[in-house]
Coordinates of C-alpha atoms in Angstrom, one line a residue:
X29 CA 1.8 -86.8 22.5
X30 CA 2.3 -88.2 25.7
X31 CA 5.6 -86.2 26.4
X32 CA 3.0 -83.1 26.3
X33 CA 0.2 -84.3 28.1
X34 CA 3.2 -85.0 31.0
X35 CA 4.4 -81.3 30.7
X36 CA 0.8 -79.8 30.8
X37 CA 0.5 -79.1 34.3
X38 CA 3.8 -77.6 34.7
X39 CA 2.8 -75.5 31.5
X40 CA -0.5 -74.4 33.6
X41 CA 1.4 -73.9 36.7
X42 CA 3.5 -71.4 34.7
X43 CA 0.7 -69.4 33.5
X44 CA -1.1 -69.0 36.5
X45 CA 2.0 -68.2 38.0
X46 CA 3.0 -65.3 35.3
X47 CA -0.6 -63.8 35.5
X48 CA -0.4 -63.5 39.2
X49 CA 2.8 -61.3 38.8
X50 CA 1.8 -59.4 36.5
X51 CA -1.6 -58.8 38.5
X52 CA 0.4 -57.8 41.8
X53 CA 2.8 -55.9 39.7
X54 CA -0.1 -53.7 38.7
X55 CA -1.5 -53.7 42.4
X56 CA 1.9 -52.3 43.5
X57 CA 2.5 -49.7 41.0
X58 CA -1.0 -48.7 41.8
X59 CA 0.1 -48.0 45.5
X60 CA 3.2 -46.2 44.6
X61 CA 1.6 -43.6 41.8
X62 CA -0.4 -42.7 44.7
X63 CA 2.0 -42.5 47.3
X64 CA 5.1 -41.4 45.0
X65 CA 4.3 -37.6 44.3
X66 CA 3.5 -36.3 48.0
X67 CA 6.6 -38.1 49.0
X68 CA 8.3 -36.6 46.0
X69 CA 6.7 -33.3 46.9
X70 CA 7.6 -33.4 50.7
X71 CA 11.0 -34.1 50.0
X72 CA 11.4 -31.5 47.1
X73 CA 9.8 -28.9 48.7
X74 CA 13.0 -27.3 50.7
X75 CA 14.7 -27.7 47.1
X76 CA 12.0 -25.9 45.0
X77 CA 12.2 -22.8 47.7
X78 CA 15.8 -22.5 47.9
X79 CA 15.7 -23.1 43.2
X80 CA 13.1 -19.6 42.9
X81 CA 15.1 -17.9 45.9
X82 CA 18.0 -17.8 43.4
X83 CA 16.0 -17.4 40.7
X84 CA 14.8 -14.4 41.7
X85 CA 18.1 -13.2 42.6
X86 CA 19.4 -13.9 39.0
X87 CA 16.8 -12.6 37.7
X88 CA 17.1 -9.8 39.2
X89 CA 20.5 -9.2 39.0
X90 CA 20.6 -9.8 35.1
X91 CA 17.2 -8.0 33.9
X92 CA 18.7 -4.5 33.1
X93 CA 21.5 -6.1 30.5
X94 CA 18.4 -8.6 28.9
X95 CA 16.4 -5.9 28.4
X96 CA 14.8 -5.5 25.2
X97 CA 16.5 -2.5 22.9
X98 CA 14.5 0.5 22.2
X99 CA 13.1 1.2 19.2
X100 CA 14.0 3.3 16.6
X101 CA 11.6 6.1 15.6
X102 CA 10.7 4.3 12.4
X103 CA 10.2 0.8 14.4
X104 CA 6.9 -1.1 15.8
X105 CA 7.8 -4.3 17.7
X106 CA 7.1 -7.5 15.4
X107 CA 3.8 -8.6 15.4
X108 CA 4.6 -11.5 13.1
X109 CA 1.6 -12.2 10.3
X110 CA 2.9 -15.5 8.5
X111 CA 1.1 -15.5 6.0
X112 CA 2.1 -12.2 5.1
X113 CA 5.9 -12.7 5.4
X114 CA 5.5 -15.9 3.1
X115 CA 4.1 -13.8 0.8
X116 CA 6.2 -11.6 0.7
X117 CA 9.4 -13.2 0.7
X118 CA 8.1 -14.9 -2.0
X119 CA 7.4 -11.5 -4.0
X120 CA 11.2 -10.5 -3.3
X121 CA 12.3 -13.6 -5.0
X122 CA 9.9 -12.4 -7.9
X123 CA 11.2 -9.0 -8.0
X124 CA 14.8 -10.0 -7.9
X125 CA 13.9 -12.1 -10.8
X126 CA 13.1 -9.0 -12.9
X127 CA 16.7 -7.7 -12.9
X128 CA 18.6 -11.0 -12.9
X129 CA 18.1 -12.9 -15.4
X130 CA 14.7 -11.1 -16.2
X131 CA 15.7 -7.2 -17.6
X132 CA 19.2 -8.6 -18.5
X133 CA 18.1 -11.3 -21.3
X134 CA 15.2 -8.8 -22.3
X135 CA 18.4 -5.7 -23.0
X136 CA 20.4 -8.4 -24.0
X137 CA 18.5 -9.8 -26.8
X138 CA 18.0 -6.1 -28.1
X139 CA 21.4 -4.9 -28.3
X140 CA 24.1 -5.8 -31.2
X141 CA 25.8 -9.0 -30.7
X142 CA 28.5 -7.7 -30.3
X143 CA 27.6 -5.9 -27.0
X144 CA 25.5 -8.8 -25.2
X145 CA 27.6 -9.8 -23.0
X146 CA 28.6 -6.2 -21.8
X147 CA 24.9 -5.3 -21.3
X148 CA 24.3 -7.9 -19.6
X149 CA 26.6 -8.0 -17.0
X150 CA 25.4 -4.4 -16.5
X151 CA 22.8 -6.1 -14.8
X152 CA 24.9 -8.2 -12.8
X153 CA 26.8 -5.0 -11.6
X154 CA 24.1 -2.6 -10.9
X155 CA 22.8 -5.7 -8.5
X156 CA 26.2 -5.9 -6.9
X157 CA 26.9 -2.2 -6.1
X158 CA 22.9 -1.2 -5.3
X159 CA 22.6 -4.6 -2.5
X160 CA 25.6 -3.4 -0.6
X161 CA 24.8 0.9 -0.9
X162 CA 21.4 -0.6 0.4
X163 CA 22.7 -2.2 3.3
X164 CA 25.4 0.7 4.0
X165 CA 23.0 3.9 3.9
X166 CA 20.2 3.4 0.9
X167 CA 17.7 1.9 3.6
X168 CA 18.3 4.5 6.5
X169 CA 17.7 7.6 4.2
X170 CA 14.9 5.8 2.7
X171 CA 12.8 4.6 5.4
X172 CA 14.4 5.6 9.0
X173 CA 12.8 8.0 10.7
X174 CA 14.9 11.9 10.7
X175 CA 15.1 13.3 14.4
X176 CA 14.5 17.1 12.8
X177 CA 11.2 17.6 12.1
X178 CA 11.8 20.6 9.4
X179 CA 14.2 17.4 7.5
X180 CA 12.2 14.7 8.0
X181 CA 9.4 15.2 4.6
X182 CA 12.8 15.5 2.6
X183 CA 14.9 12.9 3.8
X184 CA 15.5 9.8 6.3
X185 CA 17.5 9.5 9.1
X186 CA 21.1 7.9 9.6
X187 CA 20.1 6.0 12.9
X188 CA 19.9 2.4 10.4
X189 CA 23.1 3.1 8.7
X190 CA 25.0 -0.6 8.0
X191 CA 21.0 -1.9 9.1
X192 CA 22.4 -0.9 12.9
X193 CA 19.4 -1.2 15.5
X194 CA 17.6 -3.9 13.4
X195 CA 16.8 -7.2 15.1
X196 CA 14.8 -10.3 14.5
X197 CA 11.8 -8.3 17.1
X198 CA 11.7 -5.2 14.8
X199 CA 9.4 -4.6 12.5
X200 CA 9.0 -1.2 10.4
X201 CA 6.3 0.8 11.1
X202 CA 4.9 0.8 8.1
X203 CA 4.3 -3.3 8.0
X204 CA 4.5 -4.3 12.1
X205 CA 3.3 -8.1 11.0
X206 CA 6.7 -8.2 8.9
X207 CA 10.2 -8.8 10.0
X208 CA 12.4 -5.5 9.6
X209 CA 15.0 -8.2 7.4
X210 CA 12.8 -9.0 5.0
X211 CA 11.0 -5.3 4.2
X212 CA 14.7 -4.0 4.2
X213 CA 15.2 -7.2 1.2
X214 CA 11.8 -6.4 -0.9
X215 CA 12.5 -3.0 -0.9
X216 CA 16.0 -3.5 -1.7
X217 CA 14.5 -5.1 -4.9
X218 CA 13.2 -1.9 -5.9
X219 CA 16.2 -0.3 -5.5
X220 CA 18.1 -2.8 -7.9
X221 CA 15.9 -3.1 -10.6
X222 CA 15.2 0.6 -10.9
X223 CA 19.2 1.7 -11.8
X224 CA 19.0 -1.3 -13.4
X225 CA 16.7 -0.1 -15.9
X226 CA 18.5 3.0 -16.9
X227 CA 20.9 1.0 -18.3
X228 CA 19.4 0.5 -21.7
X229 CA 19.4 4.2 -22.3
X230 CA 23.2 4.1 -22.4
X231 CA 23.3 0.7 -24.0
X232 CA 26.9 -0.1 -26.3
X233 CA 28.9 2.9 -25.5
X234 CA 29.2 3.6 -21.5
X235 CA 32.2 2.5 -19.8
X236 CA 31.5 0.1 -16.7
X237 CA 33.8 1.5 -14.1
X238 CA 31.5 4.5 -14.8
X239 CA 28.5 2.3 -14.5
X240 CA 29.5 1.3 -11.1
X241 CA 30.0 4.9 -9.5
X242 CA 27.2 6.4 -11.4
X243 CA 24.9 3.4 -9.7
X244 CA 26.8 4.2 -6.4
X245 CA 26.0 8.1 -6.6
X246 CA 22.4 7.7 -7.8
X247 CA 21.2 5.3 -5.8
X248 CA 22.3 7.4 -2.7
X249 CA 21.1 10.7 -4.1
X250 CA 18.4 10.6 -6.0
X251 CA 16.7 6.9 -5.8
X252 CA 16.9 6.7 -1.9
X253 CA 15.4 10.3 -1.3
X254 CA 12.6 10.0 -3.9
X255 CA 11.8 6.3 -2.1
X256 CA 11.8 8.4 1.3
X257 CA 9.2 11.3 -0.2
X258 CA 6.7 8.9 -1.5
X259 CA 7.0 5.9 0.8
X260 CA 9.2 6.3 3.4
X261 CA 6.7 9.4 5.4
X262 CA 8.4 12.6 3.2
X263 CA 6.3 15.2 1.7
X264 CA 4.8 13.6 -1.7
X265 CA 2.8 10.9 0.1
X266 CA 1.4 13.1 2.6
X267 CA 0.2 15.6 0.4
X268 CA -1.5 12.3 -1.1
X269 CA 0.7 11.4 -4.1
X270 CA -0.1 7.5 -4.9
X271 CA 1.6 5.5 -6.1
X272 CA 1.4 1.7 -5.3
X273 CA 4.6 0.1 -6.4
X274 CA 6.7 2.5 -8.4
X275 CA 5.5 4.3 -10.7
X276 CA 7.4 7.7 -10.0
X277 CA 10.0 6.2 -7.5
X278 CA 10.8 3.6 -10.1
X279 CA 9.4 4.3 -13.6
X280 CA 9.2 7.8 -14.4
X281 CA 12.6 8.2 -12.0
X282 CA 14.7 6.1 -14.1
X283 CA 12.8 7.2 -17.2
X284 CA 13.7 10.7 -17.1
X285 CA 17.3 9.5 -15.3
X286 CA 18.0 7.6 -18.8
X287 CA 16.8 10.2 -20.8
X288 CA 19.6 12.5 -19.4
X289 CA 22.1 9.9 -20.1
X290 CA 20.8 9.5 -23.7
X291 CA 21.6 13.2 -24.2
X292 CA 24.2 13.7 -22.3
X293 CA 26.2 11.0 -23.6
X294 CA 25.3 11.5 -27.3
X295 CA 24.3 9.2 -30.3
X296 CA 25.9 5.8 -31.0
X297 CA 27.9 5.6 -33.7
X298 CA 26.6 5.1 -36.5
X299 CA 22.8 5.6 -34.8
X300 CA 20.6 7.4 -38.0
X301 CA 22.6 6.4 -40.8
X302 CA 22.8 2.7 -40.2
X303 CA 20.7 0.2 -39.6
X304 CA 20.7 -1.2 -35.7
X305 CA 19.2 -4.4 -35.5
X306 CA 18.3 -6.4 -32.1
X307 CA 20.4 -9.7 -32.6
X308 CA 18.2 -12.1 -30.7
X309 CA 14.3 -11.7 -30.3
X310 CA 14.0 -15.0 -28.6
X311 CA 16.6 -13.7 -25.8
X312 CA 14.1 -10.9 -25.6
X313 CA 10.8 -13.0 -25.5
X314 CA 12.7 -14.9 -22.5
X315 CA 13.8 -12.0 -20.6
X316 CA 10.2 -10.1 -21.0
X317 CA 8.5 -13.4 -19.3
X318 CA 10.6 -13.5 -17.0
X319 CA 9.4 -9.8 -16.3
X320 CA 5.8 -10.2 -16.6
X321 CA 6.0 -13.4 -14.2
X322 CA 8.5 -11.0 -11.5
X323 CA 6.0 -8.0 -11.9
X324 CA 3.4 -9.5 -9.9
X325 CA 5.2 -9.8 -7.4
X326 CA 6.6 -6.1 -7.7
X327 CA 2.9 -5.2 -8.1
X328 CA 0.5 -7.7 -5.9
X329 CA 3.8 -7.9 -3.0
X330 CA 3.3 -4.3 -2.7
X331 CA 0.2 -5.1 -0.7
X332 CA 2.1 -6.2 2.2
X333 CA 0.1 -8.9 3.3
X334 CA -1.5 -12.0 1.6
X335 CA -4.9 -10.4 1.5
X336 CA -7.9 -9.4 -1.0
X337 CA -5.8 -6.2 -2.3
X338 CA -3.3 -8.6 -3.2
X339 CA -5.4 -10.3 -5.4
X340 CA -6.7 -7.1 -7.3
X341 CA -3.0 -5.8 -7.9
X342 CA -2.2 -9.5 -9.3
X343 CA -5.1 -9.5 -11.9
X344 CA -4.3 -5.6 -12.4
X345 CA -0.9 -6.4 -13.2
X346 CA -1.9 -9.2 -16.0
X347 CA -4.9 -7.3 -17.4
X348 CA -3.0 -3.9 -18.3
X349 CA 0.0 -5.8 -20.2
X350 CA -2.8 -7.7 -22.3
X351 CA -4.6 -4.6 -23.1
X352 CA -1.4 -2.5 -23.9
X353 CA 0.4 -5.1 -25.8
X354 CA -2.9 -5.3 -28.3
X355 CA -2.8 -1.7 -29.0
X356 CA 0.7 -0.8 -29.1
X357 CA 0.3 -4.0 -32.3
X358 CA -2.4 -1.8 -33.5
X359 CA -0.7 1.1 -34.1
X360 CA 2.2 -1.1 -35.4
X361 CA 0.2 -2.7 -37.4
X362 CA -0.9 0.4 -39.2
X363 CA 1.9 2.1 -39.4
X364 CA 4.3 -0.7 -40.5
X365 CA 2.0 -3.4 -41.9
X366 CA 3.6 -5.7 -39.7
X367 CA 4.0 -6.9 -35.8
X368 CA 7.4 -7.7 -34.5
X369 CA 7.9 -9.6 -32.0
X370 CA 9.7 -7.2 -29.8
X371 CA 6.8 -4.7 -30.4
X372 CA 4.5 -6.8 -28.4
X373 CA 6.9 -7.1 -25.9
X374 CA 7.4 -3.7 -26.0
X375 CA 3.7 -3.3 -25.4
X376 CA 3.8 -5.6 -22.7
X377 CA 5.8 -4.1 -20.6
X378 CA 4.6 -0.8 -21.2
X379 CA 1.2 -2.0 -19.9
X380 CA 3.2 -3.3 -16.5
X381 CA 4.9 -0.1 -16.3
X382 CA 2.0 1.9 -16.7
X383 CA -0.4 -0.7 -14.0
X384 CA 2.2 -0.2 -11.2
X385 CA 1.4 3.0 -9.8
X386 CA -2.3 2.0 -9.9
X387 CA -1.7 -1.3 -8.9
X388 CA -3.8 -1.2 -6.0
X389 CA -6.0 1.6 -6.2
X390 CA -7.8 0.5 -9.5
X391 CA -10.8 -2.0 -10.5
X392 CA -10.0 -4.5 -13.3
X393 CA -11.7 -2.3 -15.9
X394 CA -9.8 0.7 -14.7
X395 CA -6.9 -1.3 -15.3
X396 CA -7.6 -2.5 -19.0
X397 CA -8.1 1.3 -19.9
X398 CA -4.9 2.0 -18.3
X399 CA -3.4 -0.5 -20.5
X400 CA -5.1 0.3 -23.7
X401 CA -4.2 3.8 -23.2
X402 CA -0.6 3.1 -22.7
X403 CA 0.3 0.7 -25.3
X404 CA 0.2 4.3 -27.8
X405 CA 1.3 6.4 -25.7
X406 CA 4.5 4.2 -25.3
X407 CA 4.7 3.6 -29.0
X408 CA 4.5 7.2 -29.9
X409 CA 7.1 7.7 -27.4
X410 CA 9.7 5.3 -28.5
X411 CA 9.3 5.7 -31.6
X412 CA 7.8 8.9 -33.1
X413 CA 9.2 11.3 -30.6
X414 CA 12.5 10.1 -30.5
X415 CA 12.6 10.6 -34.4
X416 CA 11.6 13.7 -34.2
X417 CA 13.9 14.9 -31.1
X418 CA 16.8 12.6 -32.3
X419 CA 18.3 11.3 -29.1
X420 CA 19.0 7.8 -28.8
X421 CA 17.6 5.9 -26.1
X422 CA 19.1 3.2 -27.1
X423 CA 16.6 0.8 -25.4
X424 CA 14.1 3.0 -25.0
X425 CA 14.1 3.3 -21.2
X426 CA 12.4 6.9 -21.4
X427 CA 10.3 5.8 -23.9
X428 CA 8.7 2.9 -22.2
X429 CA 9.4 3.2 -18.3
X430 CA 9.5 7.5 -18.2
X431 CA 6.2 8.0 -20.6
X432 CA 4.9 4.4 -19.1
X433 CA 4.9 5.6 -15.5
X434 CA 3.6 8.9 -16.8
X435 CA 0.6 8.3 -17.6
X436 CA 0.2 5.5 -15.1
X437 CA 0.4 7.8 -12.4
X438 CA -1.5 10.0 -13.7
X439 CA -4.5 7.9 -14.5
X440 CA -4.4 6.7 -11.6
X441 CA -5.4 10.3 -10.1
X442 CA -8.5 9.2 -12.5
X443 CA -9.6 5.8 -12.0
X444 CA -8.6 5.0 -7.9
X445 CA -11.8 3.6 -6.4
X446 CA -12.4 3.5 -2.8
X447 CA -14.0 0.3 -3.4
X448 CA -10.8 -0.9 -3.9
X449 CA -8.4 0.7 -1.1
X450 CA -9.7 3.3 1.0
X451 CA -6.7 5.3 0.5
X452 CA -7.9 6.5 -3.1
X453 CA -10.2 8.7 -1.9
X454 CA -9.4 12.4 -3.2
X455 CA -7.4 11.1 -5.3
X456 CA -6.8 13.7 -8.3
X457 CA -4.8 14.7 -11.1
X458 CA -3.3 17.7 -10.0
X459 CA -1.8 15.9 -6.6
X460 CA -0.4 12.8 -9.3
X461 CA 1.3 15.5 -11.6
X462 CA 2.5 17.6 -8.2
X463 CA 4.7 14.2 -7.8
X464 CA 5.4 14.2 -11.0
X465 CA 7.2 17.0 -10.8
X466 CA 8.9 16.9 -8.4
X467 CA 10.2 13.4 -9.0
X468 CA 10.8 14.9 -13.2
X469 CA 12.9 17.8 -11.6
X470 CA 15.3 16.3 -9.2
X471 CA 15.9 13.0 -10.7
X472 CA 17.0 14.9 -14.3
X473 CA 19.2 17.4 -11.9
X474 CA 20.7 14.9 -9.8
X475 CA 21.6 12.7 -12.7
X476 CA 22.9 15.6 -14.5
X477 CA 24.9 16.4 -11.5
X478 CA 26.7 13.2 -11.1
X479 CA 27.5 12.1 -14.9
X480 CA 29.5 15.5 -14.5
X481 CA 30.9 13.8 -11.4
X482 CA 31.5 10.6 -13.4
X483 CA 33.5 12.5 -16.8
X484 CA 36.1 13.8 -14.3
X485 CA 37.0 10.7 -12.3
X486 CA 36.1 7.3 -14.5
X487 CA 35.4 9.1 -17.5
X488 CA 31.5 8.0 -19.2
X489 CA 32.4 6.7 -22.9
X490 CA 34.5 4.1 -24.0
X491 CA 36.5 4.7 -27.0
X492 CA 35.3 5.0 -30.6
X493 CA 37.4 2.0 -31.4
X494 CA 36.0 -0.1 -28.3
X495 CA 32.5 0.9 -29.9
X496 CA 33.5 -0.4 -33.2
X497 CA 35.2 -3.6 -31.9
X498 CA 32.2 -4.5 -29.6
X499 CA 31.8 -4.2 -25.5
X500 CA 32.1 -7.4 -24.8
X501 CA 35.5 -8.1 -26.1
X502 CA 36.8 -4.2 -25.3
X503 CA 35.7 -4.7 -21.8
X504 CA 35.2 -8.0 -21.0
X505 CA 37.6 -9.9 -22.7
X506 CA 34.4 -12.1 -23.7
X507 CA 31.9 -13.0 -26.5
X508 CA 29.5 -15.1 -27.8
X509 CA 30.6 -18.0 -30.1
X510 CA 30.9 -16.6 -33.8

């Protein structure tokens, strides 16, 4: 105790010591933040002139090579709406989930097991070859702008081939709040799933080196130009054609494509006098999720922008595949006395198809008649009418996406509300079926055109041993565990 009471006033001297320095330290700095910057400035100043003097002089001497690119005719400069581009990137991902692994397990689990694998990587190819025609030409003829006036209702320009002129600040003109890259990826989408969906009208007997060309040809020559006459400023949409997300440039185009195939390839063998059962439902169910779940964003992303039209197109969307999957097990019902579980699916997907031209044009309750109507028209289509006319749509691509997007389309003409989007006004049968037409007449010509191109170069069918044997072995060299 003593030995602190001895070191005390050293220990005080200390203190007042330390707070004294710290209290002049505080006077000083004080001084020099006042005095500091108009030294600073003074001396700088000669600096700071002679820095913007060559400034200038750079600036000058670099601005013609900096400046910004001109547009293209089908360009806006970006006005970027976030909350638009998250949406729909997001809706890309959705609709890229519809081919793969969405309308692959849903063909997959309906064809023989013998030819699962094969159909499925059908899929898998048609992705492949329609991403990189996209990128090469499919975008420029669809949605560039043609320099000819008298050419441009008919067909797009070349000025976008292999996506030249496209930059992070370019938007297309149709969306200026999203980034060119990411409407030239959503619409590619489209462009995938809809060759895609041909497919199962040619299920088990086409050969896949003619798969590949014929997705090469089509896409070019039919899909693009159709995409360009409804969407991309041709002659359909301004003579007031709607359609929101597909209906004729997807549905009723790849319908009627398959439906060519179906006859021009012939029957199956075996198709009429044996029976042709789908070898895995479950696949099936799986695969037609996975489609209702990617159709919203097919339907609601075709909105462009995370907004109230959005919305309506999502419920649409889920309100029409309830509705048609409840009548198309109606009529199953009373014809067969039973409900499979790829009929509701079926129905399902028939009310999607049928919802996607009307999308965003219709209220809720036009969209539950929409559905309830096509759930019948579907079924008669897939199943009575191909009886009758004996062609085998082997998947029933006609029957569900052709007669789906049929009657979508044309009920739309019937139920668009202005209350809804503004650009339903007028909207009429007669201007519907004018699309219809048109799209009916060049899609089954075109196709026509280039399976003739196909027989003489790959050749269309494979073998009637390879059919016997099974696709996935004949072609693939795979199967699925016996």
């Amino acid at each position: 105790m003593s030995q602190v009471l001895n070191r005390l006033p050293g220990l005080l001297a200390l203190l007042l010591l330390t707070v004294g320095l710290f209290y002049a330290g505080g006077a000083f700095a004080q001084e020099a933040a006042a005095t500091a910057p108009a030294a600073v400035a003074e001396a700088a100043a000669p600096v700071t002139e002679t820095v913007a003097e060559a400034a200038a002089v750079v600036e000058e001497a670099v601005a013609p090579e900096e400046a910004a690119p001109a547009l293209l005719p089908h360009q806006a400069a970006l006005e970027l709406d976030a909350a638009g581009t998250s949406w729909l990137g997001t809706s890309t991902a959705l609709v890229l989930l519809m081919t793969l692994p969405g309308l692959a397990l849903f063909y997959g689990g309906m064809v023989r097991r013998k030819n699962v694998v094969a159909t499925i990587t059908q899929s898998v190819g048609v992705f492949a070859v329609v991403s990189l025609v996209w990128f090469i030409a499919g975008y420029s003829i669809a949605f560039s702008a043609n320099g000819d006036e008298a050419l441009q209702p008919y067909i797009g320009g070349f000025d976008a081939l292999f996506l030249n002129g496209i930059s992070l600040q370019t938007a297309n003109s149709l969306l200026p709040g999203i980034p060119e890259f990411l409407f030239i990826s959503f619409q590619m989408t489209f462009a995938i799933i809809t060759p895609a969906l041909i497919t199962g009208a040619f299920a088990e007997r086409f050969k896949y080196s003619a798969l590949l060309l014929f997705t090469a040809l089509w896409s070019l020559l039919v899909y693009a130009p159709i995409c360009h006459w409804v969407w991309g400023g041709g002659f359909l949409g301004g003579a007031g054609v709607l359609d929101f997300a597909g209906g004729a440039v997807v549905h009723v185009n790849s319908g009627v494509a398959g439906l060519v195939c179906a006859i021009f390839l012939g029957r199956r063998k075996g198709y009429g006098t044996e029976v042709i059962n789908p070898h895995n439902p479950v696949l099936t169910m799986i695969g037609a999720s996975l489609l209702l779940v990617g159709w919203i964003g097919f339907n609601a992303g075709s909105a462009g922008a995370a907004n109230d039209l959005m919305g309506v197109a999502l419920l649409n969307t889920i309100l029409a595949a309830a509705a048609a999957a409840l009548t198309w097990k109606l009529i199953e019902v009373i014809e067969k006395k039973k409900v499979s579980l790829i009929g509701m699916l079926s129905g399902v997907v028939a009310g999607l198809v049928a919802i996607t031209p009307a999308a965003g044009f219709v209220d809720p309750k036009g969209a539950v008649i929409i559905g309830l109507i096509a759930g019948p028209v579907c079924y008669i289509s897939s199943v009575w009418i191909k009886k009758l006319l004996r062609y085998d749509d082997s998947l029933d691509a006609f029957g569900i996406h052709g007669a789906g997007g049929l009657i979508g389309a044309l009920l739309t003409g019937v139920f668009a509300s202005t209350a809804i989007n503004s650009l339903g006004e007028g909207a009429n049968i007669p201007t519907q079926a004018l699309g219809l037409a048109w799209t009916i007449a060049y899609s089954a010509v075109g196709t026509f055109i280039i399976l003739i191109i196909c027989k003489f170069t790959t050749g269309l069918r494979v073998t009637d041993a390879q059919e016997a044997e099974g696709l996935d072995t004949t072609l693939h060299g795979e199967a699925l565990e016996h």
